[in-house]
XYZ file of C-alpha atoms in Angstrom:
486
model
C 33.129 -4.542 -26.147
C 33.911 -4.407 -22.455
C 33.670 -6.714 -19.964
C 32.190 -5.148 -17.120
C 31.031 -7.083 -13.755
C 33.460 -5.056 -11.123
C 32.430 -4.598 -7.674
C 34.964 -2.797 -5.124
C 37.339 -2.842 -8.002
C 37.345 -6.618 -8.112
C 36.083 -8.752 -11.101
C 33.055 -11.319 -10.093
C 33.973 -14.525 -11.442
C 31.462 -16.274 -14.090
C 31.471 -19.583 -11.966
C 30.126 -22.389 -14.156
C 26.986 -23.213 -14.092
C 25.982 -26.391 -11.955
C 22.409 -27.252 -12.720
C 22.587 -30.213 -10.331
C 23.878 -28.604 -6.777
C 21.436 -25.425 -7.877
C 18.322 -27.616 -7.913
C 20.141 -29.710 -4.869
C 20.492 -26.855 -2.638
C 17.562 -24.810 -3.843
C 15.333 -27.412 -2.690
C 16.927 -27.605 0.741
C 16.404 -24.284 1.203
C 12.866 -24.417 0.069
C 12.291 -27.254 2.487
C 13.584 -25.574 5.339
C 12.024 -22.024 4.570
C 8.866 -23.780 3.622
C 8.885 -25.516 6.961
C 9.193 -22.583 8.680
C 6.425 -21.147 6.907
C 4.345 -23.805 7.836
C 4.669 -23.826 11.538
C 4.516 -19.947 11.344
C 0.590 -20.561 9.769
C 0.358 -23.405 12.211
C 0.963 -20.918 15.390
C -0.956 -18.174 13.502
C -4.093 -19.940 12.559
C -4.281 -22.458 15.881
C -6.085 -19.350 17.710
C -8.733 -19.702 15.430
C -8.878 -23.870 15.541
C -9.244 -23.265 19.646
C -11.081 -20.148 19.660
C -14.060 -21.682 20.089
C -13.836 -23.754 22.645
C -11.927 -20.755 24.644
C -14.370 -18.501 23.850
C -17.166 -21.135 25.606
C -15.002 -21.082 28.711
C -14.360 -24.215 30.648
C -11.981 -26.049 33.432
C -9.074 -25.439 30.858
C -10.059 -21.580 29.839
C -8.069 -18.513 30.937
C -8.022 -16.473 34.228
C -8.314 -12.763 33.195
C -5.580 -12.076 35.387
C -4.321 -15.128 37.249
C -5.500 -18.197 37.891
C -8.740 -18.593 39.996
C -9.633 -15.120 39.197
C -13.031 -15.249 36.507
C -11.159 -18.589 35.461
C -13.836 -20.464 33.223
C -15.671 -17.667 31.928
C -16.443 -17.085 28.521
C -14.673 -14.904 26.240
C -16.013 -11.573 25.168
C -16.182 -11.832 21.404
C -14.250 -8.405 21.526
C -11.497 -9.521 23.618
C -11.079 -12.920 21.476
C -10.219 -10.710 18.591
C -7.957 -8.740 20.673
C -5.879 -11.968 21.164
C -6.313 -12.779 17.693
C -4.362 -9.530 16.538
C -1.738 -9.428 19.598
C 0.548 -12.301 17.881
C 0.395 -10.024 14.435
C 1.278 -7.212 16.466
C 4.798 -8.755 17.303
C 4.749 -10.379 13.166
C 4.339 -6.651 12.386
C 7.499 -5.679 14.464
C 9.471 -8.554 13.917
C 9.454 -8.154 9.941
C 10.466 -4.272 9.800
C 12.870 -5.419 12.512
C 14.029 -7.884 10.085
C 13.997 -5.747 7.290
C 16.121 -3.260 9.150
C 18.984 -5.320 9.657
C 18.353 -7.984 7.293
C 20.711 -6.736 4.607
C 22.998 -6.199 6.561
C 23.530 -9.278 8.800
C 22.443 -12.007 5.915
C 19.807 -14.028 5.790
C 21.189 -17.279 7.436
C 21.311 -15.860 10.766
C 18.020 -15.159 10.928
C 16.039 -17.918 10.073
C 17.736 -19.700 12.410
C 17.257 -17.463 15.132
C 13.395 -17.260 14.113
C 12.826 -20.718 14.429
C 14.123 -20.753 17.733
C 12.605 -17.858 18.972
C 8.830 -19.081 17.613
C 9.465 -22.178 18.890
C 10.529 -21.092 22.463
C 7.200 -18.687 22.579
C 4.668 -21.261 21.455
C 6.284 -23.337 24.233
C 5.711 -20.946 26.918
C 2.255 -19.915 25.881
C 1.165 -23.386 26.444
C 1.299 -23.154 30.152
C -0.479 -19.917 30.426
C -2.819 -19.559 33.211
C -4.387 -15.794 32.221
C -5.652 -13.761 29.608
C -2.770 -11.046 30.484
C -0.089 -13.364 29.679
C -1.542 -15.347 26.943
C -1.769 -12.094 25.032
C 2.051 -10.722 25.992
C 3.499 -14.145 24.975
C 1.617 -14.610 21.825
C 2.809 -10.858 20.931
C 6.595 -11.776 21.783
C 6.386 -14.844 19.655
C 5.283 -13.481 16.737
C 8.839 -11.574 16.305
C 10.077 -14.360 15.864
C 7.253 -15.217 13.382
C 7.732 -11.720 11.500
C 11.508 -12.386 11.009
C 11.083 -15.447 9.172
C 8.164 -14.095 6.752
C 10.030 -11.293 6.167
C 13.417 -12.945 5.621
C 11.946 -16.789 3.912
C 11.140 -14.888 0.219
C 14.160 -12.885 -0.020
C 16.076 -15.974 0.649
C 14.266 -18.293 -1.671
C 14.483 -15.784 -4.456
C 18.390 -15.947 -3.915
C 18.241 -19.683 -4.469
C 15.732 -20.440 -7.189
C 16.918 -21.045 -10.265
C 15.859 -18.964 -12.891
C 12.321 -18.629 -14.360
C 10.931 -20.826 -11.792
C 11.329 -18.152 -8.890
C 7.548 -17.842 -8.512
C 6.630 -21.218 -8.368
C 9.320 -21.891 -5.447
C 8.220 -19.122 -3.565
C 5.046 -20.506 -3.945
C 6.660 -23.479 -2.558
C 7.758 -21.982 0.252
C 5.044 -19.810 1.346
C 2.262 -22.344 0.755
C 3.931 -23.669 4.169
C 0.899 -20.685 5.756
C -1.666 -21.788 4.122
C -0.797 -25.270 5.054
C -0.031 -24.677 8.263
C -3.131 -23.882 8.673
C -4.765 -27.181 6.711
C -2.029 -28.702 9.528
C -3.578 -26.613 12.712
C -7.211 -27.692 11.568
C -6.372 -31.482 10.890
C -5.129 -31.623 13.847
C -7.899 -29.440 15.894
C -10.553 -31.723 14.550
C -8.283 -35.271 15.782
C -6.847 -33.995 18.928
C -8.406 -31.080 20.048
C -10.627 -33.044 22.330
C -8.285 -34.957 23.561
C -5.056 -32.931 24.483
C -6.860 -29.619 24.498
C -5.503 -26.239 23.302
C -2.152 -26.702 25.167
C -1.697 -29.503 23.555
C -1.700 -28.197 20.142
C 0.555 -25.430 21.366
C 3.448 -27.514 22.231
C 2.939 -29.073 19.018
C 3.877 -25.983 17.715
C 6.806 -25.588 19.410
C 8.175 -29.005 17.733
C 10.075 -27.204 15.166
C 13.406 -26.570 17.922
C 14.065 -30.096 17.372
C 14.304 -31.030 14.101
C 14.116 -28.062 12.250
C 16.259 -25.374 13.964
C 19.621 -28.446 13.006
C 18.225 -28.969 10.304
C 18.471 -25.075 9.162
C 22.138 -25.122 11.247
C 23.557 -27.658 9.315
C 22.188 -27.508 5.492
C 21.085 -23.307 4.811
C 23.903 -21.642 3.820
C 24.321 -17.890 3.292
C 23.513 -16.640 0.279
C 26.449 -16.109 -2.149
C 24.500 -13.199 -3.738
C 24.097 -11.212 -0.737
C 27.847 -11.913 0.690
C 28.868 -10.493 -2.875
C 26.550 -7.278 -2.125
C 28.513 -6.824 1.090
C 31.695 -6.811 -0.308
C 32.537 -10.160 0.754
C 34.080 -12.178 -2.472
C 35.675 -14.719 -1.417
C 32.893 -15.992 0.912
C 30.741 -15.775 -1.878
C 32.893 -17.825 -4.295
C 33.101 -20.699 -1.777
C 29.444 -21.171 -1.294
C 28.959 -20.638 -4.844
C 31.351 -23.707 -5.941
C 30.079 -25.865 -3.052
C 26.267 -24.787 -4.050
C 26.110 -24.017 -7.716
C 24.340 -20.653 -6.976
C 24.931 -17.866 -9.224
C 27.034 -15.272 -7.753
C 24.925 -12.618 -9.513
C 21.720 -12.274 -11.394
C 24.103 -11.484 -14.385
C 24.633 -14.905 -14.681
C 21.135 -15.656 -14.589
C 20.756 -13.024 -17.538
C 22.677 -13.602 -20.164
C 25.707 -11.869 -18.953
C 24.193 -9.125 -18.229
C 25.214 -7.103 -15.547
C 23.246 -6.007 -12.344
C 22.584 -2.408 -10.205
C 25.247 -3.661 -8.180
C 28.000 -4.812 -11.097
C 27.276 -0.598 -12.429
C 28.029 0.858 -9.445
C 24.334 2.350 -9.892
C 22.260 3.748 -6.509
C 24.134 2.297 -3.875
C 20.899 2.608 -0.991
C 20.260 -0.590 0.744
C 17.656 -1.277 3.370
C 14.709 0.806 3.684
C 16.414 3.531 2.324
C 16.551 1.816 -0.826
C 12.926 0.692 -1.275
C 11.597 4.357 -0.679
C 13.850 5.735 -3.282
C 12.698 7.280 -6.727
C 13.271 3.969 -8.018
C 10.810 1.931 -5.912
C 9.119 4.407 -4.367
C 5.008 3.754 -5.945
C 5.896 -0.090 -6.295
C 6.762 -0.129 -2.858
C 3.558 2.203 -1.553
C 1.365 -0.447 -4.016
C 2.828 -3.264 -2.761
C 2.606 -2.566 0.627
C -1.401 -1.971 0.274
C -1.731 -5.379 -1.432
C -0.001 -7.087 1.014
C -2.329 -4.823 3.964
C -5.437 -6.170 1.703
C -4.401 -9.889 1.798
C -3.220 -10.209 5.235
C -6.676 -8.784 6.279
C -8.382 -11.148 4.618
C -6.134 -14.186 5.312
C -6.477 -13.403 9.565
C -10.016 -12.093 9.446
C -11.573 -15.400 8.077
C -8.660 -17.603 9.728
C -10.150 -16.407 13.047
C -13.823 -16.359 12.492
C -15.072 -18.297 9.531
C -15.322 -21.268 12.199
C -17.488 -18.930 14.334
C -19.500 -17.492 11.551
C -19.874 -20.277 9.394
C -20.987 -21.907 12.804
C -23.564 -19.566 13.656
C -25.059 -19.345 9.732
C -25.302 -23.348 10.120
C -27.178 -23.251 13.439
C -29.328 -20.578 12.060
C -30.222 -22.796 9.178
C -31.261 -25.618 11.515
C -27.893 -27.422 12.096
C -27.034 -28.889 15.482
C -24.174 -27.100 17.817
C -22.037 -29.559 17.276
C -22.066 -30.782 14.485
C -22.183 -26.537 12.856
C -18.822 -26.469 14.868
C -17.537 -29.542 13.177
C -18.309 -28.093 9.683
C -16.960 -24.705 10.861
C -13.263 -26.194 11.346
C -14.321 -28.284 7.668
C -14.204 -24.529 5.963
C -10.907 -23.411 7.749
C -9.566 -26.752 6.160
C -10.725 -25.931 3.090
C -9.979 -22.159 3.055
C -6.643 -22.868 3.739
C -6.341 -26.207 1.444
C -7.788 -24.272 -1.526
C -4.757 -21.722 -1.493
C -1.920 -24.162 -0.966
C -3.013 -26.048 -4.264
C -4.375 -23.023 -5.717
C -1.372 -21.007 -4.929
C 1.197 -23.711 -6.365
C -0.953 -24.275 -9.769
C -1.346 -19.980 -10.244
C 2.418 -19.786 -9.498
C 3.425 -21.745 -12.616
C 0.949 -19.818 -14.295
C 2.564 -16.345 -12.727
C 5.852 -17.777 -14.012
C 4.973 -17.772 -17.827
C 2.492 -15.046 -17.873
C 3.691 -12.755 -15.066
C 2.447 -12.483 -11.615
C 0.494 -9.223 -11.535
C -1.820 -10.517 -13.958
C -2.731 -13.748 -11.610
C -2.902 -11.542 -8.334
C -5.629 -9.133 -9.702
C -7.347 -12.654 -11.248
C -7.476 -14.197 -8.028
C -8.098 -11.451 -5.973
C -11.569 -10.841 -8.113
C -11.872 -14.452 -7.269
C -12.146 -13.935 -3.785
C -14.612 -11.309 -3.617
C -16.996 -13.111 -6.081
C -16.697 -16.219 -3.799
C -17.086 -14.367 -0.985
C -20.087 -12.453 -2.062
C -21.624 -15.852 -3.005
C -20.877 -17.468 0.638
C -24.147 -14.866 1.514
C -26.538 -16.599 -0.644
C -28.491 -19.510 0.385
C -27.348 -22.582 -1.113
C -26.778 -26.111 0.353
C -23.367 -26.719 1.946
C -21.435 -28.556 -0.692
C -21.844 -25.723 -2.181
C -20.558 -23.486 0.491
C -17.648 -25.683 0.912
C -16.852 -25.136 -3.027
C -17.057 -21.321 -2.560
C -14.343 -21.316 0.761
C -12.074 -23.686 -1.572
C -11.997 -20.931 -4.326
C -11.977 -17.835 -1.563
C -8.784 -19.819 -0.500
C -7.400 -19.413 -3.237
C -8.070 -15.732 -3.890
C -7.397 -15.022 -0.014
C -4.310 -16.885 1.335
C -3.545 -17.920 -2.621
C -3.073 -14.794 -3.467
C -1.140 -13.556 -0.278
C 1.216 -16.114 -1.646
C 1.728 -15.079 -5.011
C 2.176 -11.221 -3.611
C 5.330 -12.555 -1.155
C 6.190 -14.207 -4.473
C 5.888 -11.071 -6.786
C 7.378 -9.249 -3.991
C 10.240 -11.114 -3.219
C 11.428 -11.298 -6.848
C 10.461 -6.907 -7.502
C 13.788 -5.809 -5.913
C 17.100 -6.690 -6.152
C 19.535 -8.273 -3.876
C 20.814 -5.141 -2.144
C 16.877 -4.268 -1.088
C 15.110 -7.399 -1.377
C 14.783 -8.256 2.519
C 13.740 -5.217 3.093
C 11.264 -4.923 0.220
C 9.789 -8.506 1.693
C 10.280 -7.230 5.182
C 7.764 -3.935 4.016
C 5.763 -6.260 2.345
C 5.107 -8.342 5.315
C 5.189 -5.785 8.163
C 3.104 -3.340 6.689
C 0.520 -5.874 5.215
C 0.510 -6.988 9.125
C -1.582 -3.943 9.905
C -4.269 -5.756 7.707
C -3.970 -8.835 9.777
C -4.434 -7.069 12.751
C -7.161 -5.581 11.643
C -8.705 -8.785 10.130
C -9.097 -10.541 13.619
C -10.434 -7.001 14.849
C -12.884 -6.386 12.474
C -14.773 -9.873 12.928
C -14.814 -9.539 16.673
C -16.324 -6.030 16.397
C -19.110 -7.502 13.631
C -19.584 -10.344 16.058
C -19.693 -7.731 19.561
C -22.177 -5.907 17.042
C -24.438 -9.081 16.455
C -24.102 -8.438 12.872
C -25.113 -11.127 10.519
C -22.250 -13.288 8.965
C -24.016 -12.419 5.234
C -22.841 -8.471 6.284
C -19.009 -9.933 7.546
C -18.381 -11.394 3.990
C -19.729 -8.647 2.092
C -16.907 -6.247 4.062
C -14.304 -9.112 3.324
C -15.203 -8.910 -0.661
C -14.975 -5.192 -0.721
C -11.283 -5.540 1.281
C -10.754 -8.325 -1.698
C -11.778 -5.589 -4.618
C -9.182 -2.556 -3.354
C -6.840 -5.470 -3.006
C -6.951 -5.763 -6.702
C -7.277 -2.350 -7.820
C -3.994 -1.552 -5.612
C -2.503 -4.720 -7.797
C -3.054 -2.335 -10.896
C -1.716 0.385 -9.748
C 1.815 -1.323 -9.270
C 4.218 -0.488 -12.013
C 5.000 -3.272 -13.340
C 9.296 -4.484 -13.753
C 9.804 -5.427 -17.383
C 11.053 -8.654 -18.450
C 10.917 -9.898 -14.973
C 13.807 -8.331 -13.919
C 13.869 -5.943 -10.991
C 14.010 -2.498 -11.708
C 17.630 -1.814 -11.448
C 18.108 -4.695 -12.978
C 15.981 -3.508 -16.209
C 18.335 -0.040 -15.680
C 21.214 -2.122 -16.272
C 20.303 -4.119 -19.030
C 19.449 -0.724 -20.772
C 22.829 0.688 -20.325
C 24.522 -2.895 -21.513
C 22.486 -2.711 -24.552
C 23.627 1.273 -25.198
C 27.100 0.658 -24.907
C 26.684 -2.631 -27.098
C 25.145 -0.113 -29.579
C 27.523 2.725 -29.515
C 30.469 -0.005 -29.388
């Protein structure tokens, strides 16, 4: 039988396994990606914490232009949404930027310069003085944003040992979700106190633990350096790790695309061949679906729920209070109902679990339109958190782990950027329903529909066998003919 495993004509060492510095450094690198993640939902979901109280106007609101000039007016509903969608704007550029170059330059280099680069922008934008400038900086930032959501999965999926690779990039991209249970906290303690600004710079924190933290313990991945051609880097990090050099090694000895010299496209050449072509179109979609419905309700369930409330009879301030109380839960649902479905993804496959919760969204949705007292209500939001920002989750998950190493950033880059086009329409589409003065009941019943195609594109994926990518499945085929024929 032959012992394949050549790349460049040079044999990839079976380094031996190391249980304890896999599980040692994968859970550095989940901490620091997961980090990352969460400030990125912090600085993404504080808009809709402060919106209201921006929105009202005030001594501490915007200038249109400059300060003095309309300073203290409210904010149109249709311009709030505007602003809403201008940071996913730059998240939409910065992730196909990422995915451009990201398997190319490696992983390491940027998350780090993500973190600074989100960190920098959230510190500027907390001395804005104008509407104009609040929007450009809040665009600019979120490149920095899109490089890291676009770059955090592909990295985890590198470092996760195997059959646990949805649950740790469940892990790792709960840090949105909780980001946001972090940006509401901390909007209903301190928002009164050290205003909007205030929570801004506290989003800019991350440049001074994180960004050394990231310098000094995320290394490169082994797997990508041996993609590149780059052996001997990759043997160093895999002794001083315990990574895998290759998902061979993960598989049995099997080899991978890259071991069989197979399609050699990387980038988004790659992810728009024959091979990945409808997975990537699907996945794309799903991601577009979730995104939607993770910024549309991030931004304005405070508002709406805030409205329904007053309608019923509740106070102003105290339907403001509970409106922050369902971003809380919205986004504390899908952190623990994102970690618990990810085991379940892990044993009984992820595509299953997305279409599951995303039916779970649009039935809680659809019920958040009915009457019923508000412990109910806050029981629906928990289990539309799950099936919103849960399930965006499990699709960076599913994602991350559907291509192999030569494609995966850009396959999580796609993933991202062109699901950002759903975020930017989320924050859109609620300030048009609220410019409108239609009824919350009508806003929900467009999210659940958004929730349904969500999970109809889910079953239209084609689904990787055995968990495997798909080149990966090509090359355990071939293995398994030449075992035959040998």
């Amino acid at each position: 039988m032959d012992t394949p495993t050549t790349l460049h004509s040079r044999s990839i060492p079976d380094i031996p396994a190391d249980p304890a510095k896999e599980a040692r450094t994968a859970g550095w690198v989940a901490a620091i990606a997961g980090l990352s993640l969460l400030f990125d939902g912090f600085d993404l979901t504080v808009y809709g914490t402060v919106l209201p109280g921006l929105a009202k106007g005030g001594s501490n609101a915007l200038g249109w232009w400059a300060t003095g000039i309309n300073a203290g007016q409210p904010i149109p509903p249709a311009v709030a949404g505007q602003l809403g969608s201008y940071a996913l704007i730059g998240v939409m550029i910065g992730s196909l930027f990422a995915g451009a170059i990201g398997d190319r330059i490696g992983r390491r280099k940027l998350i780090v310069a993500g973190i600074a680069w989100f960190s920098i922008g959230m510190f500027i934008t907390a001395f804005a003085q104008s509407i104009a400038f609040f929007g450009v900086v809040r665009l600019l930032t979120g490149l920095g944003l899109g490089a890291l959501l676009a770059t955090a999965g592909a990295t985890m999926a590198e470092f996760a040992p195997a059959g646990k690779r949805n649950f740790y990039n469940a892990v790792v991209y709960s840090g949105i979700p909780a980001g946001g249970v972090l940006a509401a906290l901390l909007g209903l303690a301190l928002l009164a106190h050290i205003g909007w600004r205030g929570l801004f710079m506290i989003g800019a924190s991350p440049i001074l633990f994180l960004l050394p933290m990231a310098l000094a313990k995320l290394p490169e991945s082994p797997r990508w350096l041996v993609s590149r051609g780059r052996l001997d880097e990759a043997v160093e990090i895999s002794r001083r790790t315990g990574i895998p050099l290759s998902e061979h090694q993960q598989f049995g000895g099997v080899p991978v695309a890259e071991d069989l010299h197979l399609e050699q496209k990387t980038g988004f050449a790659g992810i728009f061949s024959g091979t990945y072509l409808a997975g990537t179109l699907f996945l794309g979609f799903m991601s577009f679906s979730g995104l939607l419905l993770t910024y549309g309700l991030n931004t304005w369930l405070p508002v709406i729920m805030g409205g329904h409330l007053q309608g019923a009879g509740m106070g102003a301030d105290a339907a403001k209070q509970y409106g922050l109380v369902f971003l809380l839960l919205l986004n504390g649902g899908a952190v623990v109902g994102g970690l618990i479905a990810s085991r379940v993804a892990d044993k009984a496959g992820p595509q299953r679990v997305i279409i599951t919760t995303f039916v779970l969204a649009a039935l809680a949705l659809t019920l958040m339109t009915f009457g019923f007292p508000v412990a109910l209500l806050l029981a629906f939001i928990a289990v539309a958190g799950v099936g919103v920002l849960g399930t965006q989750v499990l699709i960076y998950g599913f994602t991350s782990n559907y291509y192999s190493t030569r494609v995966r950033a850009a396959g999580v880059a796609w993933c991202s950027g062109f699901g950002r086009l759903g975020g930017i329409f989320g924050p859109l589409i609620g300030g048009w329903l609220a410019a409108a003065g239609v009824a919350g009941e009508t806003a929900f019943y467009v999210f659940a529909g958004v929730a349904l195609f969500g999970g109809l594109m889910t079953v239209l994926v084609p689904r990787p066998r055995k968990g495997l990518s798909d080149d990966e499945q090509r090359a355990v085929d071939e293995r398994a003919r030449h075992v035959v024929t040998d």
